Short mmCIF file of C-alpha atoms in Angstrom, two decimals:
data_model
loop_
_atom_site.label_atom_id
_atom_site.label_comp_id
_atom_site.label_asym_id
_atom_site.label_seq_id
_atom_site.Cartn_x
_atom_site.Cartn_y
_atom_site.Cartn_z
CA UNK Q 1 -11.74 -14.90 -18.73
CA UNK Q 2 -9.53 -12.50 -16.79
CA UNK Q 3 -11.77 -11.78 -13.82
CA UNK Q 4 -11.78 -13.74 -10.60
CA UNK Q 5 -14.27 -16.61 -10.65
CA UNK Q 6 -15.39 -15.60 -7.20
CA UNK Q 7 -14.36 -13.08 -4.54
CA UNK Q 8 -15.16 -14.11 -1.00
CA UNK Q 9 -14.41 -12.11 2.13
CA UNK Q 10 -14.57 -13.35 5.70
CA UNK Q 11 -13.05 -10.56 7.78
CA UNK Q 12 -14.09 -7.39 5.99
CA UNK Q 13 -17.72 -8.42 5.86
CA UNK Q 14 -17.81 -9.35 9.53
CA UNK Q 15 -19.18 -7.08 12.23
CA UNK Q 16 -15.64 -6.47 13.42
CA UNK Q 17 -14.83 -4.35 10.45
CA UNK Q 18 -15.59 -0.84 9.25
CA UNK Q 19 -14.49 1.62 11.79
CA UNK Q 20 -12.67 -0.33 14.45
CA UNK Q 21 -15.96 -0.29 16.37
CA UNK Q 22 -14.67 -3.26 18.25
CA UNK Q 23 -11.72 -1.34 19.65
CA UNK Q 24 -11.95 -0.21 23.25
CA UNK Q 25 -9.54 1.11 25.88
CA UNK Q 26 -9.40 1.20 29.64
CA UNK Q 27 -10.03 4.47 31.49
CA UNK Q 28 -8.20 5.28 34.71
CA UNK Q 29 -8.78 7.72 37.53
CA UNK Q 30 -5.26 9.07 37.37
CA UNK Q 31 -2.17 9.09 35.19
CA UNK Q 32 -0.28 7.13 37.83
CA UNK Q 33 -2.86 4.34 37.82
CA UNK Q 34 -2.52 3.97 34.08
CA UNK Q 35 1.29 3.93 34.14
CA UNK Q 36 1.23 1.48 37.02
CA UNK Q 37 -0.97 -0.88 35.05
CA UNK Q 38 0.96 -0.75 31.80
CA UNK Q 39 4.38 -0.03 33.28
CA UNK Q 40 5.03 2.23 30.33
CA UNK Q 41 4.07 5.93 30.21
CA UNK Q 42 4.04 5.86 26.42
CA UNK Q 43 0.98 3.59 26.57
CA UNK Q 44 -1.08 6.13 28.47
CA UNK Q 45 -2.88 9.16 27.15
CA UNK Q 46 -4.41 12.12 28.98
CA UNK Q 47 -7.34 13.89 27.33
CA UNK Q 48 -8.76 17.13 28.68
CA UNK Q 49 -12.29 18.19 27.82
CA UNK Q 50 -14.38 21.17 28.88
CA UNK Q 51 -17.76 20.35 30.38
CA UNK Q 52 -20.98 22.32 30.00
CA UNK Q 53 -20.30 24.20 33.23
CA UNK Q 54 -16.98 25.42 31.94
CA UNK Q 55 -15.00 23.04 34.11
CA UNK Q 56 -12.12 21.07 32.65
CA UNK Q 57 -11.97 17.35 33.14
CA UNK Q 58 -8.99 15.14 32.39
CA UNK Q 59 -9.42 11.50 31.47
CA UNK Q 60 -6.62 8.94 31.43
CA UNK Q 61 -6.68 6.09 28.95
CA UNK Q 62 -4.63 3.01 28.23
CA UNK Q 63 -3.99 1.79 24.65
CA UNK Q 64 -6.72 0.61 22.31
CA UNK Q 65 -7.37 -3.12 22.11
CA UNK Q 66 -9.92 -5.45 20.61
CA UNK Q 67 -12.88 -6.47 22.75
CA UNK Q 68 -13.60 -9.56 20.74
CA UNK Q 69 -11.73 -12.81 20.91
CA UNK Q 70 -12.62 -13.36 17.29
CA UNK Q 71 -9.90 -10.99 16.14
CA UNK Q 72 -7.50 -13.61 17.42
CA UNK Q 73 -4.88 -11.78 19.37
CA UNK Q 74 -5.42 -8.25 20.64
CA UNK Q 75 -6.92 -8.84 24.05
CA UNK Q 76 -6.74 -6.43 26.94
CA UNK Q 77 -3.03 -5.62 27.11
CA UNK Q 78 -3.07 -4.25 30.65
CA UNK Q 79 -0.98 -5.73 33.44
CA UNK Q 80 -3.51 -8.38 34.30
CA UNK Q 81 -2.00 -10.33 31.42
CA UNK Q 82 1.43 -10.22 33.05
CA UNK Q 83 3.60 -7.84 31.07
CA UNK Q 84 7.32 -8.23 30.71
CA UNK Q 85 9.66 -5.39 31.56
CA UNK Q 86 11.81 -3.71 28.96
CA UNK Q 87 9.48 -3.30 26.02
CA UNK Q 88 9.38 0.04 24.26
CA UNK Q 89 6.84 1.08 21.67
CA UNK Q 90 6.27 3.85 19.16
CA UNK Q 91 9.63 3.31 17.49
CA UNK Q 92 7.87 2.95 14.16
CA UNK Q 93 4.98 5.06 12.96
CA UNK Q 94 6.37 8.52 13.65
CA UNK Q 95 5.69 9.60 10.08
CA UNK Q 96 2.19 8.13 10.11
CA UNK Q 97 -0.70 10.48 9.45
CA UNK Q 98 -3.84 10.74 11.44
CA UNK Q 99 -7.21 11.85 10.19
CA UNK Q 100 -8.41 9.91 7.22
CA UNK Q 101 -7.66 9.57 3.58
CA UNK Q 102 -5.02 12.26 3.39
CA UNK Q 103 -3.05 10.93 6.34
CA UNK Q 104 -2.01 7.60 4.96
CA UNK Q 105 1.30 5.95 4.23
CA UNK Q 106 0.49 4.20 0.99
CA UNK Q 107 0.93 5.30 -2.59
CA UNK Z 1 -10.15 2.27 -24.67
CA UNK Z 2 -13.05 4.57 -24.05
CA UNK Z 3 -14.81 6.22 -21.14
CA UNK Z 4 -18.54 5.64 -20.96
CA UNK Z 5 -21.16 7.29 -18.81
CA UNK Z 6 -23.40 4.66 -17.25
CA UNK Z 7 -27.13 4.58 -17.97
CA UNK Z 8 -27.80 4.08 -14.27
CA UNK Z 9 -25.98 4.17 -10.97
CA UNK Z 10 -26.87 1.50 -8.47
CA UNK Z 11 -29.63 3.04 -6.38
CA UNK Z 12 -28.23 1.68 -3.14
CA UNK Z 13 -24.56 1.77 -4.11
CA UNK Z 14 -23.36 3.17 -0.78
CA UNK Z 15 -25.03 0.31 1.06
CA UNK Z 16 -23.69 -2.19 -1.49
CA UNK Z 17 -20.09 -1.09 -1.05
CA UNK Z 18 -20.36 -0.80 2.72
CA UNK Z 19 -21.55 -4.40 2.84
CA UNK Z 20 -18.21 -5.51 1.45
CA UNK Z 21 -16.23 -3.39 3.90
CA UNK Z 22 -15.57 -0.34 1.71
CA UNK Z 23 -15.94 2.72 3.91
CA UNK Z 24 -13.87 5.42 2.20
CA UNK Z 25 -15.93 5.85 -0.96
CA UNK Z 26 -16.07 9.58 -0.21
CA UNK Z 27 -13.24 11.82 0.95
CA UNK Z 28 -13.99 15.19 2.49
CA UNK Z 29 -17.47 14.99 0.97
CA UNK Z 30 -16.10 14.36 -2.53
CA UNK Z 31 -16.54 11.06 -4.33
CA UNK Z 32 -13.54 8.74 -4.35
CA UNK Z 33 -15.36 5.71 -5.75
CA UNK Z 34 -17.07 6.92 -8.93
CA UNK Z 35 -19.40 4.54 -10.78
CA UNK Z 36 -21.09 7.26 -12.82
CA UNK Z 37 -18.71 6.20 -15.59
CA UNK Z 38 -16.49 3.26 -16.52
CA UNK Z 39 -13.64 2.57 -18.90
CA UNK Z 40 -14.15 0.01 -21.62
CA UNK Z 41 -11.20 -1.83 -23.15
CA UNK Z 42 -10.75 -4.32 -25.94
CA UNK Z 43 -9.35 -7.74 -25.13
CA UNK Z 44 -6.28 -6.85 -27.22
CA UNK Z 45 -5.60 -3.80 -25.07
CA UNK Z 46 -5.94 -5.84 -21.91
CA UNK Z 47 -3.63 -8.52 -23.29
CA UNK Z 48 -1.03 -5.86 -24.03
CA UNK Z 49 -1.23 -4.38 -20.53
CA UNK Z 50 -0.88 -7.85 -19.06
CA UNK Z 51 2.20 -8.65 -21.17
CA UNK Z 52 3.88 -5.32 -20.50
CA UNK Z 53 3.32 -5.61 -16.76
CA UNK Z 54 5.08 -8.97 -16.57
CA UNK Z 55 7.87 -7.85 -18.89
CA UNK Z 56 8.53 -4.73 -16.82
CA UNK Z 57 8.51 -6.72 -13.61
CA UNK Z 58 11.13 -9.04 -15.08
CA UNK Z 59 13.21 -6.00 -16.03
CA UNK Z 60 12.82 -4.61 -12.51
CA UNK Z 61 14.10 -7.84 -10.96
CA UNK Z 62 17.14 -7.74 -13.23
CA UNK Z 63 17.67 -4.15 -12.19
CA UNK Z 64 17.61 -5.10 -8.50
CA UNK Z 65 20.27 -7.70 -9.20
CA UNK Z 66 22.33 -5.09 -11.05
CA UNK Z 67 22.00 -2.53 -8.24
CA UNK Z 68 22.97 -5.08 -5.58
CA UNK Z 69 25.89 -6.56 -7.51
CA UNK Z 70 27.25 -3.14 -8.58
CA UNK Z 71 26.84 -1.57 -5.14
CA UNK Z 72 24.54 1.23 -6.28
CA UNK Z 73 22.47 1.46 -3.11
CA UNK Z 74 24.15 4.71 -2.12
CA UNK Z 75 23.06 6.24 -5.41
CA UNK Z 76 19.47 5.44 -4.48
CA UNK Z 77 19.77 7.30 -1.21
CA UNK Z 78 19.56 4.16 0.95
CA UNK Z 79 21.59 4.73 4.16
CA UNK Z 80 24.88 2.80 4.25
CA UNK Z 81 23.95 1.14 7.56
CA UNK Z 82 21.23 -0.82 5.75
CA UNK Z 83 23.02 -1.80 2.56
CA UNK Z 84 23.87 -5.25 3.79
CA UNK Z 85 20.34 -5.67 5.15
CA UNK Z 86 18.93 -4.98 1.67
CA UNK Z 87 21.53 -7.14 -0.08
CA UNK Z 88 20.88 -10.11 2.19
CA UNK Z 89 17.15 -9.81 1.63
CA UNK Z 90 17.69 -9.96 -2.13
CA UNK Z 91 20.18 -12.81 -1.96
CA UNK Z 92 17.74 -14.83 0.13
CA UNK Z 93 15.11 -14.12 -2.54
CA UNK Z 94 12.63 -13.05 0.10
CA UNK Z 95 9.07 -13.28 -1.16
CA UNK Z 96 7.09 -10.28 -2.31
CA UNK Z 97 3.30 -10.04 -2.31
CA UNK Z 98 2.51 -7.28 -4.75
CA UNK Z 99 3.25 -4.04 -6.56
CA UNK Z 100 1.47 -1.60 -8.87
CA UNK Z 101 2.81 -0.20 -12.12
CA UNK Z 102 1.29 3.12 -13.14
CA UNK Z 103 0.95 3.55 -16.88
CA UNK Z 104 0.12 6.30 -19.29
CA UNK Z 105 -2.01 4.47 -21.85
CA UNK Z 106 -4.65 5.53 -24.34
CA UNK Z 107 -5.23 2.21 -26.08
CA UNK Z 108 -3.44 3.34 -29.22
CA UNK Z 109 0.26 3.51 -28.46
CA UNK Z 110 2.35 1.45 -26.08
CA UNK Z 111 1.70 1.67 -22.32
CA UNK Z 112 4.38 3.93 -20.84
CA UNK Z 113 5.65 3.37 -17.32
CA UNK Z 114 5.15 6.42 -15.10
CA UNK Z 115 6.29 4.76 -11.88
CA UNK Z 116 6.32 1.52 -9.94
CA UNK Z 117 4.69 1.52 -6.51
CA UNK Z 118 6.59 -1.44 -5.16
CA UNK Z 119 6.48 -1.02 -1.40
CA UNK Z 120 3.17 0.39 -0.17
CA UNK Z 121 0.76 0.47 -3.11
CA UNK Z 122 -2.86 1.10 -2.33
CA UNK Z 123 -6.18 1.04 -4.22
CA UNK Z 124 -5.77 -2.73 -4.04
CA UNK Z 125 -9.11 -3.42 -2.37
CA UNK Z 126 -10.94 -1.14 -4.80
CA UNK Z 127 -9.34 -2.89 -7.79
CA UNK Z 128 -9.67 -6.44 -6.49
CA UNK Z 129 -13.04 -6.40 -4.72
CA UNK Z 130 -15.10 -3.23 -5.17
CA UNK Z 131 -14.97 -3.04 -8.94
CA UNK Z 132 -15.49 -6.83 -9.16
CA UNK Z 133 -18.79 -6.55 -7.29
CA UNK Z 134 -19.71 -3.47 -9.33
CA UNK Z 135 -19.38 -5.54 -12.52
CA UNK Z 136 -21.44 -8.36 -11.02
CA UNK Z 137 -24.25 -5.84 -10.55
CA UNK Z 138 -23.70 -3.86 -13.73
CA UNK Z 139 -23.20 -6.59 -16.33
CA UNK Z 140 -21.83 -9.97 -15.22
CA UNK Z 141 -21.59 -11.11 -18.84
CA UNK Z 142 -18.65 -8.73 -19.31
CA UNK Z 143 -15.08 -9.48 -18.37
CA UNK Z 144 -12.68 -7.48 -16.26
CA UNK Z 145 -8.88 -7.49 -16.07
CA UNK Z 146 -8.97 -8.49 -12.44
CA UNK Z 147 -7.92 -11.81 -11.00
CA UNK Z 148 -6.11 -10.02 -8.18
CA UNK Z 149 -8.04 -11.82 -5.44
CA UNK Z 150 -7.32 -15.29 -6.83
CA UNK Z 151 -3.66 -14.53 -7.34
CA UNK Z 152 -3.31 -13.10 -3.83
CA UNK Z 153 -4.84 -16.30 -2.45
CA UNK Z 154 -2.37 -18.30 -4.49
CA UNK Z 155 0.64 -16.32 -3.21
CA UNK Z 156 -0.58 -16.53 0.38
CA UNK Z 157 -1.18 -20.26 0.06
CA UNK Z 158 2.00 -21.26 -1.74
CA UNK Z 159 4.59 -18.77 -0.53
CA UNK Z 160 3.55 -17.07 2.68
CA UNK Z 161 1.96 -19.88 4.66
CA UNK Z 162 5.26 -21.74 4.94
CA UNK Z 163 7.07 -18.54 6.01
CA UNK Z 164 4.65 -18.02 8.87
CA UNK Z 165 5.80 -21.45 10.16
CA UNK Z 166 2.62 -21.92 12.11
CA UNK Z 167 3.11 -18.62 13.95
CA UNK Z 168 0.97 -15.51 13.77
CA UNK Z 169 1.33 -13.36 10.67
CA UNK Z 170 0.64 -9.72 11.55
CA UNK Z 171 -0.86 -7.05 9.32
CA UNK Z 172 -0.06 -3.46 10.10
CA UNK Z 173 -0.86 0.06 8.96
CA UNK Z 174 -0.90 3.56 10.41
CA UNK Z 175 -3.55 4.43 12.93
CA UNK Z 176 -6.19 6.86 11.69
CA UNK Z 177 -6.28 6.01 7.99
CA UNK Z 178 -9.31 3.93 7.04
CA UNK Z 179 -7.92 3.53 3.53
CA UNK Z 180 -4.69 1.97 4.74
CA UNK Z 181 -6.45 -0.05 7.42
CA UNK Z 182 -8.84 -1.47 4.81
CA UNK Z 183 -6.00 -2.41 2.47
CA UNK Z 184 -4.09 -4.11 5.26
CA UNK Z 185 -7.17 -5.89 6.59
CA UNK Z 186 -8.10 -7.03 3.10
CA UNK Z 187 -4.74 -8.74 2.76
CA UNK Z 188 -5.25 -10.22 6.22
CA UNK Z 189 -8.63 -11.49 5.10
CA UNK Z 190 -7.01 -13.26 2.15
CA UNK Z 191 -4.32 -14.71 4.42
CA UNK Z 192 -6.98 -16.09 6.76
CA UNK Z 193 -8.67 -17.74 3.78
CA UNK Z 194 -5.32 -19.33 2.94
CA UNK Z 195 -5.24 -20.90 6.41
CA UNK Z 196 -2.70 -18.53 7.96
CA UNK Z 197 -3.14 -17.49 11.60
CA UNK Z 198 -3.22 -13.70 11.60
CA UNK Z 199 -3.25 -10.67 13.86
CA UNK Z 200 -3.70 -6.94 13.41
CA UNK Z 201 -1.44 -4.33 14.94
CA UNK Z 202 -1.02 -0.65 14.22
CA UNK Z 203 2.53 0.22 13.29
CA UNK Z 204 3.08 2.45 16.33
CA UNK Z 205 1.96 -0.38 18.61
CA UNK Z 206 4.81 -2.62 17.46
CA UNK Z 207 7.07 -3.06 20.46
CA UNK Z 208 10.72 -3.92 20.88
CA UNK Z 209 11.66 -6.24 23.70
CA UNK Z 210 15.16 -5.20 24.72
CA UNK Z 211 15.78 -8.37 26.71
CA UNK Z 212 14.86 -10.81 23.97
CA UNK Z 213 15.88 -8.48 21.13
CA UNK Z 214 12.66 -9.16 19.31
CA UNK Z 215 9.79 -7.11 17.94
CA UNK Z 216 6.63 -7.93 19.90
CA UNK Z 217 2.87 -7.41 19.78
CA UNK Z 218 0.73 -5.80 22.49
CA UNK Z 219 0.91 -8.97 24.56
CA UNK Z 220 4.66 -9.09 24.14
CA UNK Z 221 4.53 -12.14 21.94
CA UNK Z 222 7.19 -12.21 19.25
CA UNK Z 223 6.14 -11.01 15.80
CA UNK Z 224 7.78 -13.44 13.39
CA UNK Z 225 6.21 -12.09 10.18
CA UNK Z 226 4.61 -8.76 9.41
CA UNK Z 227 2.98 -7.06 6.47
CA UNK Z 228 3.53 -3.34 6.98
CA UNK Z 229 1.73 -0.75 4.91
CA UNK Z 230 4.37 1.74 5.93
CA UNK Z 231 7.23 2.91 3.71
CA UNK Z 232 10.70 1.53 4.20
CA UNK Z 233 12.25 4.96 3.74
CA UNK Z 234 10.27 6.20 6.76
CA UNK Z 235 11.12 3.16 8.87
CA UNK Z 236 14.84 3.60 8.30
CA UNK Z 237 14.71 7.08 9.86
CA UNK Z 238 12.83 6.01 12.97
CA UNK Z 239 14.04 4.94 16.42
CA UNK Z 240 13.50 1.20 15.89
CA UNK Z 241 15.49 1.13 12.66
CA UNK Z 242 18.66 -0.03 14.36
CA UNK Z 243 16.87 -3.15 15.65
CA UNK Z 244 15.98 -4.25 12.13
CA UNK Z 245 19.49 -5.57 11.69
CA UNK Z 246 19.31 -8.06 14.54
CA UNK Z 247 15.73 -9.23 15.05
CA UNK Z 248 15.22 -11.52 12.08
CA UNK Z 249 11.59 -10.48 11.63
CA UNK Z 250 10.29 -11.21 8.12
CA UNK Z 251 8.78 -8.19 6.40
CA UNK Z 252 6.33 -7.80 3.56
CA UNK Z 253 7.19 -6.08 1.38
CA UNK Z 254 10.77 -7.33 1.86
CA UNK Z 255 13.74 -4.96 2.32
CA UNK Z 256 14.92 -5.41 -1.29
CA UNK Z 257 11.73 -3.65 -2.39
CA UNK Z 258 13.38 -0.44 -1.11
CA UNK Z 259 15.23 -0.46 -4.41
CA UNK Z 260 12.14 -0.70 -6.59
CA UNK Z 261 10.01 1.75 -4.61
CA UNK Z 262 12.58 4.41 -5.39
CA UNK Z 263 12.03 6.60 -8.45
CA UNK Z 264 15.77 6.43 -9.12
CA UNK Z 265 14.98 3.12 -10.80
CA UNK Z 266 13.43 5.04 -13.71
CA UNK Z 267 16.74 6.51 -14.99
CA UNK Z 268 18.49 3.23 -14.15
CA UNK Z 269 15.95 1.27 -16.20
CA UNK Z 270 16.41 3.76 -19.05
CA UNK Z 271 20.18 3.19 -18.86
CA UNK Z 272 19.74 -0.59 -18.89
CA UNK Z 273 17.01 -0.64 -21.54
CA UNK Z 274 17.49 2.53 -23.61
CA UNK Z 275 14.51 3.44 -25.79
CA UNK Z 276 12.46 0.52 -24.54
CA UNK Z 277 8.94 1.04 -25.92
CA UNK Z 278 7.33 0.95 -22.47
CA UNK Z 279 9.75 3.34 -20.79
CA UNK Z 280 9.94 7.11 -20.90
CA UNK Z 281 13.34 8.80 -21.15
CA UNK Z 282 14.62 9.40 -17.63
CA UNK Z 283 17.77 10.99 -16.22
CA UNK Z 284 19.41 11.88 -12.94
CA UNK Z 285 20.52 15.32 -14.17
CA UNK Z 286 18.18 18.06 -15.40
CA UNK Z 287 17.82 17.51 -19.15
CA UNK Z 288 19.15 20.16 -21.50
CA UNK Z 289 16.17 20.21 -23.80
CA UNK Z 290 13.12 22.27 -24.66
CA UNK Z 291 10.75 19.34 -24.36
CA UNK Z 292 8.89 19.10 -21.06
CA UNK Z 293 10.11 16.81 -18.32
CA UNK Z 294 8.75 15.86 -14.93
CA UNK Z 295 10.89 16.32 -11.85
CA UNK Z 296 10.18 13.60 -9.29
CA UNK Z 297 11.74 13.11 -5.86
CA UNK Z 298 13.21 9.63 -5.35
CA UNK Z 299 10.78 9.20 -2.48
CA UNK Z 300 7.35 10.69 -2.92
CA UNK Z 301 3.79 9.47 -2.68
CA UNK Z 302 0.50 10.47 -4.27
CA UNK Z 303 1.93 13.11 -6.61
CA UNK Z 304 3.80 14.88 -3.82
CA UNK Z 305 6.74 17.07 -4.94
CA UNK Z 306 6.19 16.43 -8.66
CA UNK Z 307 6.83 19.34 -11.05
CA UNK Z 308 6.26 19.52 -14.81
CA UNK Z 309 8.51 21.93 -16.70
CA UNK Z 310 11.04 22.59 -19.44
CA UNK Z 311 13.74 24.26 -17.41
CA UNK Z 312 15.26 22.90 -14.23
CA UNK Z 313 18.18 25.21 -13.57
CA UNK Z 314 19.38 23.92 -10.24
CA UNK Z 315 20.46 20.34 -9.73
CA UNK Z 316 18.84 18.94 -6.61
CA UNK Z 317 19.66 15.97 -4.45
CA UNK Z 318 17.55 12.82 -4.71
CA UNK Z 319 15.37 13.84 -7.64
CA UNK Z 320 15.11 12.43 -11.15
CA UNK Z 321 13.73 13.75 -14.42
CA UNK Z 322 11.31 11.81 -16.60
CA UNK Z 323 10.08 12.73 -20.07
CA UNK Z 324 6.61 14.24 -19.81
CA UNK Z 325 3.93 12.30 -21.66
CA UNK Z 326 0.46 13.76 -21.48
CA UNK Z 327 -2.18 11.45 -20.08
CA UNK Z 328 -5.18 10.68 -22.26
CA UNK Z 329 -8.05 13.08 -21.73
CA UNK Z 330 -11.65 11.88 -21.49
CA UNK Z 331 -14.49 14.31 -20.73
CA UNK Z 332 -12.27 16.50 -18.59
CA UNK Z 333 -10.52 13.62 -16.86
CA UNK Z 334 -6.98 12.25 -16.98
CA UNK Z 335 -6.90 8.50 -16.24
CA UNK Z 336 -3.87 6.57 -15.01
CA UNK Z 337 -3.79 2.80 -15.32
CA UNK Z 338 -2.63 1.01 -12.18
CA UNK Z 339 -1.55 -2.48 -13.26
CA UNK Z 340 -1.04 -4.99 -10.47
CA UNK Z 341 1.66 -7.59 -10.18
CA UNK Z 342 0.96 -10.28 -7.57
CA UNK Z 343 3.87 -12.58 -6.82
CA UNK Z 344 5.45 -12.35 -10.25
CA UNK Z 345 2.27 -12.48 -12.31
CA UNK Z 346 0.24 -9.72 -13.86
CA UNK Z 347 -3.07 -9.77 -11.99
CA UNK Z 348 -5.35 -6.94 -13.01
CA UNK Z 349 -5.83 -3.20 -13.09
CA UNK Z 350 -7.52 -0.27 -11.45
CA UNK Z 351 -8.02 3.16 -12.94
CA UNK Z 352 -7.78 6.45 -11.11
CA UNK Z 353 -8.65 9.69 -12.81
CA UNK Z 354 -8.29 13.32 -11.96
CA UNK Z 355 -9.16 16.67 -13.49
CA UNK Z 356 -5.45 17.56 -13.39
CA UNK Z 357 -2.58 15.68 -15.08
CA UNK Z 358 -0.99 14.77 -11.72
CA UNK Z 359 -2.77 11.94 -9.94
CA UNK Z 360 -3.00 12.57 -6.20
CA UNK Z 361 -4.60 11.10 -3.11
CA UNK Z 362 -7.98 12.64 -3.97
CA UNK Z 363 -8.13 11.22 -7.51
CA UNK Z 364 -11.23 9.12 -8.11
CA UNK Z 365 -11.32 5.36 -8.67
CA UNK Z 366 -13.39 4.46 -11.75
CA UNK Z 367 -14.23 0.82 -12.62
CA UNK Z 368 -13.53 -0.86 -15.95
CA UNK Z 369 -14.66 -3.78 -18.11
CA UNK Z 370 -13.87 -5.34 -21.44
CA UNK Z 371 -15.57 -7.55 -24.00
CA UNK Z 372 -14.20 -11.08 -24.18
#
């Protein structure tokens, strides 16, 4: 026999999977508040949306993290956890695609 | 080898595949997972694919040794700054998890190697898990060339657990690709089953701590080991590349896989093993012949930059030329066999088919079975 006797999954069949539904991020009232919390502007993102009245509203977000302890490590990475100084991010992933199947890095 | 239309499709197949974590069964409204048909093999055909896969992997390892010992890394377009990094990785015999050989095969002649996806192969989850569960529903009395899951567990248990040294083993992919995320999380799932403590991090979230000179996670804990579904040739051009040389982080796939993920290995293999029955003629220079060849960039993914032709007038940098061998043709479809090597053992196959002779990122995955 050349097929696996059994195939068991523990992570992919859990509620954590399919769609990163468990991922959340903190929203701030201003860009400065976000940068102050993460001490790193590259962690913050400003998103502008147009409301029904035609007014523009800008939201400020920190990075995504996992809400659940069950995913073992990605807790809220904001400054309440005591961040060190001198960490830069985004140095890998510059070629990475966004937007589904066509934007991947595999072959 | 034959392609068969199925008498029935599982009525609730979308629900069935979603239950096992498979969310990209359609792409842009088109089917990616296609169980309206399957490929049927004989046990002799499967045995041959299994043998050839292990033989080619052995040849590839000898080629890596040849490239390293004869200082051919420049010829493969690997930047000089990283030559020693690659050489050291090979000399330390750093462990590899997997790779996928793509074959032209019609069940009659010999399987012919089209390329080796040695660094960031995908369609792993589909081959290992999704088609396994399809067969359990369709006809569990049949066999399938697919012990990928068991062999991954074995590699994680016997080779990777000790490398993690009790620390957290991270699994990483690009943000925004469910396909890559699923592949990476599937491997993480297997690692967890092997008793390894794991974490997930998107590749652009990897940090570099300038004080400690270490790569770190989002909590600034050191990352000792990482599986990255992100090509080495991209990493070497990015801002953190310079830190690779001093951090000591263990990567999967290891740096020496940069050699094998490069299509320049095809002419090098042809030079080392001329007229090998499982290789197609391949050259660095445009061939002076009337027979069709395929021009392939050293670094390309999912059929990108591939041209079929008989005349290549201008010599280009970092491309190679491989004899064109038409794929078998079944009911308007061209299938390519993806044969998996896990550790150093042949582990199973997945089949992707397309209506054109160049397989690309929208080609459909079709399951297979064989009679014992």
